[in-house]
């Protein structure tokens, strides 16, 4: 990746252009971005990967967020300073998209995608240090938020991800550090799972981008 040409990405021997540089300003081309995302998706997830036409609007929203196109994000009601909460039914492709889309901006600081169940299991073994670990300044995408088991350490129950979200909210306020997440749950279910206080913080922490409830399962 050439830092002076962030719109040019090289994968193996193939060069992809995501747009053009004009008067020192990046002008991204969504159709070109889709060509790259389909190609990169096949490299990451296998030859059967493709971005479905029915998901084009979701991908368009996410692309505008990642490239920080303020004008389009404003039209789409997306705040580029917040993170993304990508919601939708099981198997609709949320995790793949969050793993894939970070590659269109290799010049930006990336995030790690971590399954929430792994965090809950780690809490059961290690305890509250885990919550402190995720309250650091690194960037994360918490995958499958809301379906992780309740944490239990030395006989004490803890809503681990709820506590981590509160920590991430403090980081967002103090250091503008974004957090992303994916979830199968709707707003009401998230509130039932984490309580009103955490749900309120989530509204301030995330832009909600939602697949249609009828989105099909794209897994084999």
PDB file of C-alpha atoms in Angstrom:
ATOM      1  CA  UNK A   1       0.000   0.000   0.000  1.00  0.00           C
ATOM      2  CA  UNK A   2       1.379   3.380  -1.049  1.00  0.00           C
ATOM      3  CA  UNK A   3       0.514   5.977   1.651  1.00  0.00           C
ATOM      4  CA  UNK A   4       0.396   8.630  -1.088  1.00  0.00           C
ATOM      5  CA  UNK A   5      -2.093   6.547  -3.098  1.00  0.00           C
ATOM      6  CA  UNK A   6      -4.538   5.052  -0.566  1.00  0.00           C
ATOM      7  CA  UNK A   7      -6.973   4.341  -3.412  1.00  0.00           C
ATOM      8  CA  UNK A   8      -4.568   1.842  -5.014  1.00  0.00           C
ATOM      9  CA  UNK A   9      -4.484  -1.600  -3.358  1.00  0.00           C
ATOM     10  CA  UNK A  10      -2.280  -4.453  -4.567  1.00  0.00           C
ATOM     11  CA  UNK A  11      -3.290  -8.068  -3.894  1.00  0.00           C
ATOM     12  CA  UNK A  12      -0.638 -10.474  -5.187  1.00  0.00           C
ATOM     13  CA  UNK A  13       0.059  -9.411  -8.768  1.00  0.00           C
ATOM     14  CA  UNK A  14      -3.255  -7.566  -9.228  1.00  0.00           C
ATOM     15  CA  UNK A  15      -3.661  -3.837  -8.701  1.00  0.00           C
ATOM     16  CA  UNK A  16      -7.070  -2.470  -7.727  1.00  0.00           C
ATOM     17  CA  UNK A  17      -8.060   1.165  -7.962  1.00  0.00           C
ATOM     18  CA  UNK A  18     -10.850   2.281  -5.611  1.00  0.00           C
ATOM     19  CA  UNK A  19     -11.211   5.696  -7.240  1.00  0.00           C
ATOM     20  CA  UNK A  20      -8.959   8.589  -8.163  1.00  0.00           C
ATOM     21  CA  UNK A  21      -6.895  11.297  -6.545  1.00  0.00           C
ATOM     22  CA  UNK A  22      -8.003  14.729  -7.750  1.00  0.00           C
ATOM     23  CA  UNK A  23      -6.545  17.999  -6.451  1.00  0.00           C
ATOM     24  CA  UNK A  24      -5.136  16.089  -3.484  1.00  0.00           C
ATOM     25  CA  UNK A  25      -8.596  14.776  -2.645  1.00  0.00           C
ATOM     26  CA  UNK A  26      -9.663  11.129  -2.735  1.00  0.00           C
ATOM     27  CA  UNK A  27     -12.696  10.478  -4.916  1.00  0.00           C
ATOM     28  CA  UNK A  28     -13.844   6.925  -4.274  1.00  0.00           C
ATOM     29  CA  UNK A  29     -15.902   4.980  -6.820  1.00  0.00           C
ATOM     30  CA  UNK A  30     -18.389   2.581  -5.192  1.00  0.00           C
ATOM     31  CA  UNK A  31     -18.509   0.188  -8.177  1.00  0.00           C
ATOM     32  CA  UNK A  32     -14.710  -0.091  -8.157  1.00  0.00           C
ATOM     33  CA  UNK A  33     -14.799  -0.678  -4.397  1.00  0.00           C
ATOM     34  CA  UNK A  34     -17.276  -3.532  -4.945  1.00  0.00           C
ATOM     35  CA  UNK A  35     -14.933  -5.151  -7.492  1.00  0.00           C
ATOM     36  CA  UNK A  36     -12.117  -5.054  -4.936  1.00  0.00           C
ATOM     37  CA  UNK A  37     -14.324  -6.250  -2.056  1.00  0.00           C
ATOM     38  CA  UNK A  38     -15.546  -9.242  -4.071  1.00  0.00           C
ATOM     39  CA  UNK A  39     -11.959 -10.143  -4.991  1.00  0.00           C
ATOM     40  CA  UNK A  40     -10.630  -9.663  -1.438  1.00  0.00           C
ATOM     41  CA  UNK A  41     -13.613 -11.587  -0.033  1.00  0.00           C
ATOM     42  CA  UNK A  42     -12.723 -14.589  -2.190  1.00  0.00           C
ATOM     43  CA  UNK A  43      -9.128 -14.437  -0.912  1.00  0.00           C
ATOM     44  CA  UNK A  44     -10.282 -14.236   2.720  1.00  0.00           C
ATOM     45  CA  UNK A  45     -13.310 -16.531   2.755  1.00  0.00           C
ATOM     46  CA  UNK A  46     -13.045 -18.790  -0.304  1.00  0.00           C
ATOM     47  CA  UNK A  47     -14.075 -18.797  -3.949  1.00  0.00           C
ATOM     48  CA  UNK A  48     -17.806 -18.952  -3.209  1.00  0.00           C
ATOM     49  CA  UNK A  49     -17.792 -15.545  -1.517  1.00  0.00           C
ATOM     50  CA  UNK A  50     -19.704 -12.749  -3.192  1.00  0.00           C
ATOM     51  CA  UNK A  51     -21.468  -9.545  -2.215  1.00  0.00           C
ATOM     52  CA  UNK A  52     -25.143 -10.045  -3.000  1.00  0.00           C
ATOM     53  CA  UNK A  53     -27.122  -7.404  -4.883  1.00  0.00           C
ATOM     54  CA  UNK A  54     -29.686  -7.338  -2.043  1.00  0.00           C
ATOM     55  CA  UNK A  55     -26.930  -6.225   0.365  1.00  0.00           C
ATOM     56  CA  UNK A  56     -25.694  -3.400  -1.841  1.00  0.00           C
ATOM     57  CA  UNK A  57     -27.339  -0.655   0.274  1.00  0.00           C
ATOM     58  CA  UNK A  58     -25.787  -1.988   3.486  1.00  0.00           C
ATOM     59  CA  UNK A  59     -22.346  -2.235   1.869  1.00  0.00           C
ATOM     60  CA  UNK A  60     -22.757   1.279   0.428  1.00  0.00           C
ATOM     61  CA  UNK A  61     -23.490   2.676   3.905  1.00  0.00           C
ATOM     62  CA  UNK A  62     -20.526   0.857   5.422  1.00  0.00           C
ATOM     63  CA  UNK A  63     -18.148   1.894   2.627  1.00  0.00           C
ATOM     64  CA  UNK A  64     -19.069   5.551   3.123  1.00  0.00           C
ATOM     65  CA  UNK A  65     -18.419   5.173   6.835  1.00  0.00           C
ATOM     66  CA  UNK A  66     -15.014   3.540   6.331  1.00  0.00           C
ATOM     67  CA  UNK A  67     -13.794   6.104   3.794  1.00  0.00           C
ATOM     68  CA  UNK A  68     -15.172   8.876   6.033  1.00  0.00           C
ATOM     69  CA  UNK A  69     -17.277  10.515   3.334  1.00  0.00           C
ATOM     70  CA  UNK A  70     -18.895  13.112   5.573  1.00  0.00           C
ATOM     71  CA  UNK A  71     -21.388  14.424   3.009  1.00  0.00           C
ATOM     72  CA  UNK A  72     -22.783  10.986   2.141  1.00  0.00           C
ATOM     73  CA  UNK A  73     -22.712   9.832   5.769  1.00  0.00           C
ATOM     74  CA  UNK A  74     -24.769  12.859   6.750  1.00  0.00           C
ATOM     75  CA  UNK A  75     -27.378  11.915   4.123  1.00  0.00           C
ATOM     76  CA  UNK A  76     -27.321   8.330   5.399  1.00  0.00           C
ATOM     77  CA  UNK A  77     -27.671   9.496   9.027  1.00  0.00           C
ATOM     78  CA  UNK A  78     -24.273   8.059   9.996  1.00  0.00           C
ATOM     79  CA  UNK A  79     -21.906   9.779  12.420  1.00  0.00           C
ATOM     80  CA  UNK A  80     -18.317   9.090  11.286  1.00  0.00           C
ATOM     81  CA  UNK A  81     -17.066   9.687  14.843  1.00  0.00           C
ATOM     82  CA  UNK A  82     -19.034   6.737  16.266  1.00  0.00           C
ATOM     83  CA  UNK A  83     -18.512   3.026  15.706  1.00  0.00           C
ATOM     84  CA  UNK A  84     -20.769   0.598  13.811  1.00  0.00           C
ATOM     85  CA  UNK A  85     -23.276  -1.824  15.314  1.00  0.00           C
ATOM     86  CA  UNK A  86     -24.145  -4.157  12.439  1.00  0.00           C
ATOM     87  CA  UNK A  87     -27.307  -6.096  13.203  1.00  0.00           C
ATOM     88  CA  UNK A  88     -29.188  -8.777  11.298  1.00  0.00           C
ATOM     89  CA  UNK A  89     -30.337 -12.397  11.290  1.00  0.00           C
ATOM     90  CA  UNK A  90     -27.979 -15.343  11.740  1.00  0.00           C
ATOM     91  CA  UNK A  91     -25.909 -16.075   8.636  1.00  0.00           C
ATOM     92  CA  UNK A  92     -26.635 -12.851   6.739  1.00  0.00           C
ATOM     93  CA  UNK A  93     -22.921 -11.998   6.477  1.00  0.00           C
ATOM     94  CA  UNK A  94     -22.323  -9.474   9.292  1.00  0.00           C
ATOM     95  CA  UNK A  95     -19.019 -10.892  10.522  1.00  0.00           C
ATOM     96  CA  UNK A  96     -17.610 -11.364   7.017  1.00  0.00           C
ATOM     97  CA  UNK A  97     -18.406  -7.750   6.134  1.00  0.00           C
ATOM     98  CA  UNK A  98     -16.771  -6.379   9.288  1.00  0.00           C
ATOM     99  CA  UNK A  99     -13.670  -8.498   8.596  1.00  0.00           C
ATOM    100  CA  UNK A 100     -13.636  -7.488   4.937  1.00  0.00           C
ATOM    101  CA  UNK A 101     -14.414  -3.776   4.893  1.00  0.00           C
ATOM    102  CA  UNK A 102     -11.455  -2.732   7.036  1.00  0.00           C
ATOM    103  CA  UNK A 103      -9.258  -3.696   4.032  1.00  0.00           C
ATOM    104  CA  UNK A 104     -10.515  -0.800   1.866  1.00  0.00           C
ATOM    105  CA  UNK A 105      -8.722   1.657   4.159  1.00  0.00           C
ATOM    106  CA  UNK A 106      -5.299   0.047   4.774  1.00  0.00           C
ATOM    107  CA  UNK A 107      -3.940   3.514   5.635  1.00  0.00           C
ATOM    108  CA  UNK A 108      -6.258   3.723   8.680  1.00  0.00           C
ATOM    109  CA  UNK A 109      -5.769   2.030  12.034  1.00  0.00           C
ATOM    110  CA  UNK A 110      -7.564  -1.328  11.927  1.00  0.00           C
ATOM    111  CA  UNK A 111      -9.497  -3.235  14.594  1.00  0.00           C
ATOM    112  CA  UNK A 112      -9.499  -6.794  15.850  1.00  0.00           C
ATOM    113  CA  UNK A 113     -12.679  -8.890  15.450  1.00  0.00           C
ATOM    114  CA  UNK A 114     -13.263 -10.850  18.683  1.00  0.00           C
ATOM    115  CA  UNK A 115     -16.163 -13.279  19.358  1.00  0.00           C
ATOM    116  CA  UNK A 116     -17.942 -12.199  22.552  1.00  0.00           C
ATOM    117  CA  UNK A 117     -18.273 -15.819  23.710  1.00  0.00           C
ATOM    118  CA  UNK A 118     -14.446 -16.060  23.782  1.00  0.00           C
ATOM    119  CA  UNK A 119     -14.334 -12.995  26.031  1.00  0.00           C
ATOM    120  CA  UNK A 120     -16.951 -14.496  28.384  1.00  0.00           C
ATOM    121  CA  UNK A 121     -15.034 -17.801  28.561  1.00  0.00           C
ATOM    122  CA  UNK A 122     -11.790 -15.924  29.240  1.00  0.00           C
ATOM    123  CA  UNK A 123     -13.532 -14.037  32.069  1.00  0.00           C
ATOM    124  CA  UNK A 124     -14.579 -17.367  33.616  1.00  0.00           C
ATOM    125  CA  UNK A 125     -10.906 -18.397  33.734  1.00  0.00           C
ATOM    126  CA  UNK A 126      -9.127 -15.135  34.459  1.00  0.00           C
ATOM    127  CA  UNK A 127     -11.724 -12.867  36.052  1.00  0.00           C
ATOM    128  CA  UNK A 128     -12.012  -9.086  36.024  1.00  0.00           C
ATOM    129  CA  UNK A 129      -8.612  -8.534  34.370  1.00  0.00           C
ATOM    130  CA  UNK A 130     -10.358  -9.393  31.100  1.00  0.00           C
ATOM    131  CA  UNK A 131     -12.685  -6.397  31.454  1.00  0.00           C
ATOM    132  CA  UNK A 132      -9.683  -4.157  32.131  1.00  0.00           C
ATOM    133  CA  UNK A 133      -7.870  -5.597  29.087  1.00  0.00           C
ATOM    134  CA  UNK A 134     -10.670  -4.526  26.746  1.00  0.00           C
ATOM    135  CA  UNK A 135     -10.835  -1.067  28.309  1.00  0.00           C
ATOM    136  CA  UNK A 136      -7.563  -0.202  26.560  1.00  0.00           C
ATOM    137  CA  UNK A 137      -6.966   2.085  23.597  1.00  0.00           C
ATOM    138  CA  UNK A 138      -6.956  -0.639  20.968  1.00  0.00           C
ATOM    139  CA  UNK A 139      -9.738  -0.904  18.380  1.00  0.00           C
ATOM    140  CA  UNK A 140     -12.159  -3.834  18.526  1.00  0.00           C
ATOM    141  CA  UNK A 141     -15.196  -5.248  16.793  1.00  0.00           C
ATOM    142  CA  UNK A 142     -17.130  -7.439  19.254  1.00  0.00           C
ATOM    143  CA  UNK A 143     -18.688 -10.225  17.225  1.00  0.00           C
ATOM    144  CA  UNK A 144     -22.086 -11.731  18.128  1.00  0.00           C
ATOM    145  CA  UNK A 145     -22.897  -9.293  20.909  1.00  0.00           C
ATOM    146  CA  UNK A 146     -25.702 -10.497  23.163  1.00  0.00           C
ATOM    147  CA  UNK A 147     -25.481 -14.259  22.682  1.00  0.00           C
ATOM    148  CA  UNK A 148     -22.423 -14.806  24.882  1.00  0.00           C
ATOM    149  CA  UNK A 149     -22.990 -16.716  28.149  1.00  0.00           C
ATOM    150  CA  UNK A 150     -23.095 -14.815  31.432  1.00  0.00           C
ATOM    151  CA  UNK A 151     -19.620 -14.649  32.948  1.00  0.00           C
ATOM    152  CA  UNK A 152     -19.008 -16.535  36.178  1.00  0.00           C
ATOM    153  CA  UNK A 153     -15.805 -16.248  38.185  1.00  0.00           C
ATOM    154  CA  UNK A 154     -15.399 -17.696  41.689  1.00  0.00           C
ATOM    155  CA  UNK A 155     -19.167 -18.119  41.987  1.00  0.00           C
ATOM    156  CA  UNK A 156     -19.966 -14.524  41.058  1.00  0.00           C
ATOM    157  CA  UNK A 157     -22.013 -13.752  37.930  1.00  0.00           C
ATOM    158  CA  UNK A 158     -20.996 -10.838  35.731  1.00  0.00           C
ATOM    159  CA  UNK A 159     -22.512  -9.363  32.572  1.00  0.00           C
ATOM    160  CA  UNK A 160     -19.039  -9.194  31.017  1.00  0.00           C
ATOM    161  CA  UNK A 161     -19.847  -7.481  27.727  1.00  0.00           C
ATOM    162  CA  UNK A 162     -22.112  -4.982  29.493  1.00  0.00           C
ATOM    163  CA  UNK A 163     -19.159  -3.946  31.687  1.00  0.00           C
ATOM    164  CA  UNK A 164     -16.826  -3.790  28.681  1.00  0.00           C
ATOM    165  CA  UNK A 165     -19.266  -1.571  26.774  1.00  0.00           C
ATOM    166  CA  UNK A 166     -19.340   0.851  29.730  1.00  0.00           C
ATOM    167  CA  UNK A 167     -15.507   0.939  29.657  1.00  0.00           C
ATOM    168  CA  UNK A 168     -15.470   1.450  25.893  1.00  0.00           C
ATOM    169  CA  UNK A 169     -17.976   4.292  26.270  1.00  0.00           C
ATOM    170  CA  UNK A 170     -15.622   6.057  28.702  1.00  0.00           C
ATOM    171  CA  UNK A 171     -12.778   5.585  26.212  1.00  0.00           C
ATOM    172  CA  UNK A 172     -14.945   7.007  23.446  1.00  0.00           C
ATOM    173  CA  UNK A 173     -15.646  10.137  25.503  1.00  0.00           C
ATOM    174  CA  UNK A 174     -12.068  10.646  26.691  1.00  0.00           C
ATOM    175  CA  UNK A 175     -10.030   9.542  23.659  1.00  0.00           C
ATOM    176  CA  UNK A 176     -12.527   9.323  20.749  1.00  0.00           C
ATOM    177  CA  UNK A 177     -11.731   5.609  20.402  1.00  0.00           C
ATOM    178  CA  UNK A 178     -14.321   3.777  18.326  1.00  0.00           C
ATOM    179  CA  UNK A 179     -15.810   0.377  19.062  1.00  0.00           C
ATOM    180  CA  UNK A 180     -17.669  -1.800  16.557  1.00  0.00           C
ATOM    181  CA  UNK A 181     -19.923  -4.808  17.089  1.00  0.00           C
ATOM    182  CA  UNK A 182     -22.187  -7.269  15.306  1.00  0.00           C
ATOM    183  CA  UNK A 183     -25.387  -8.681  16.789  1.00  0.00           C
ATOM    184  CA  UNK A 184     -28.354 -10.915  15.955  1.00  0.00           C
ATOM    185  CA  UNK A 185     -30.475  -9.112  18.544  1.00  0.00           C
ATOM    186  CA  UNK A 186     -32.810  -6.149  18.071  1.00  0.00           C
ATOM    187  CA  UNK A 187     -32.838  -3.030  20.259  1.00  0.00           C
ATOM    188  CA  UNK A 188     -35.422  -4.455  22.696  1.00  0.00           C
ATOM    189  CA  UNK A 189     -33.493  -7.719  23.105  1.00  0.00           C
ATOM    190  CA  UNK A 190     -30.222  -5.830  23.665  1.00  0.00           C
ATOM    191  CA  UNK A 191     -31.882  -3.771  26.396  1.00  0.00           C
ATOM    192  CA  UNK A 192     -33.234  -6.931  28.049  1.00  0.00           C
ATOM    193  CA  UNK A 193     -29.760  -8.477  27.884  1.00  0.00           C
ATOM    194  CA  UNK A 194     -27.731  -5.512  29.127  1.00  0.00           C
ATOM    195  CA  UNK A 195     -30.150  -3.144  30.839  1.00  0.00           C
ATOM    196  CA  UNK A 196     -31.218   0.400  30.104  1.00  0.00           C
ATOM    197  CA  UNK A 197     -27.940   2.071  31.155  1.00  0.00           C
ATOM    198  CA  UNK A 198     -25.784   0.028  28.780  1.00  0.00           C
ATOM    199  CA  UNK A 199     -28.341   0.339  25.975  1.00  0.00           C
ATOM    200  CA  UNK A 200     -28.279   4.122  26.416  1.00  0.00           C
ATOM    201  CA  UNK A 201     -24.450   4.117  26.139  1.00  0.00           C
ATOM    202  CA  UNK A 202     -24.701   1.930  23.040  1.00  0.00           C
ATOM    203  CA  UNK A 203     -26.854   4.550  21.314  1.00  0.00           C
ATOM    204  CA  UNK A 204     -24.067   7.076  21.829  1.00  0.00           C
ATOM    205  CA  UNK A 205     -21.281   4.624  20.963  1.00  0.00           C
ATOM    206  CA  UNK A 206     -22.664   3.111  17.754  1.00  0.00           C
ATOM    207  CA  UNK A 207     -24.310   3.875  14.448  1.00  0.00           C
ATOM    208  CA  UNK A 208     -26.927   1.175  13.945  1.00  0.00           C
ATOM    209  CA  UNK A 209     -26.727  -0.407  10.480  1.00  0.00           C
ATOM    210  CA  UNK A 210     -29.296  -3.171  10.099  1.00  0.00           C
ATOM    211  CA  UNK A 211     -29.884  -5.934   7.589  1.00  0.00           C
ATOM    212  CA  UNK A 212     -33.509  -6.591   6.752  1.00  0.00           C
ATOM    213  CA  UNK A 213     -35.131  -9.110   9.112  1.00  0.00           C
ATOM    214  CA  UNK A 214     -35.897 -11.305   6.101  1.00  0.00           C
ATOM    215  CA  UNK A 215     -32.247 -11.438   4.938  1.00  0.00           C
ATOM    216  CA  UNK A 216     -31.429 -14.986   3.946  1.00  0.00           C
ATOM    217  CA  UNK A 217     -28.779 -17.226   5.416  1.00  0.00           C
ATOM    218  CA  UNK A 218     -25.826 -17.071   3.019  1.00  0.00           C
ATOM    219  CA  UNK A 219     -23.836 -19.874   4.581  1.00  0.00           C
ATOM    220  CA  UNK A 220     -23.542 -23.197   2.781  1.00  0.00           C
TER     221      UNK A 220
END
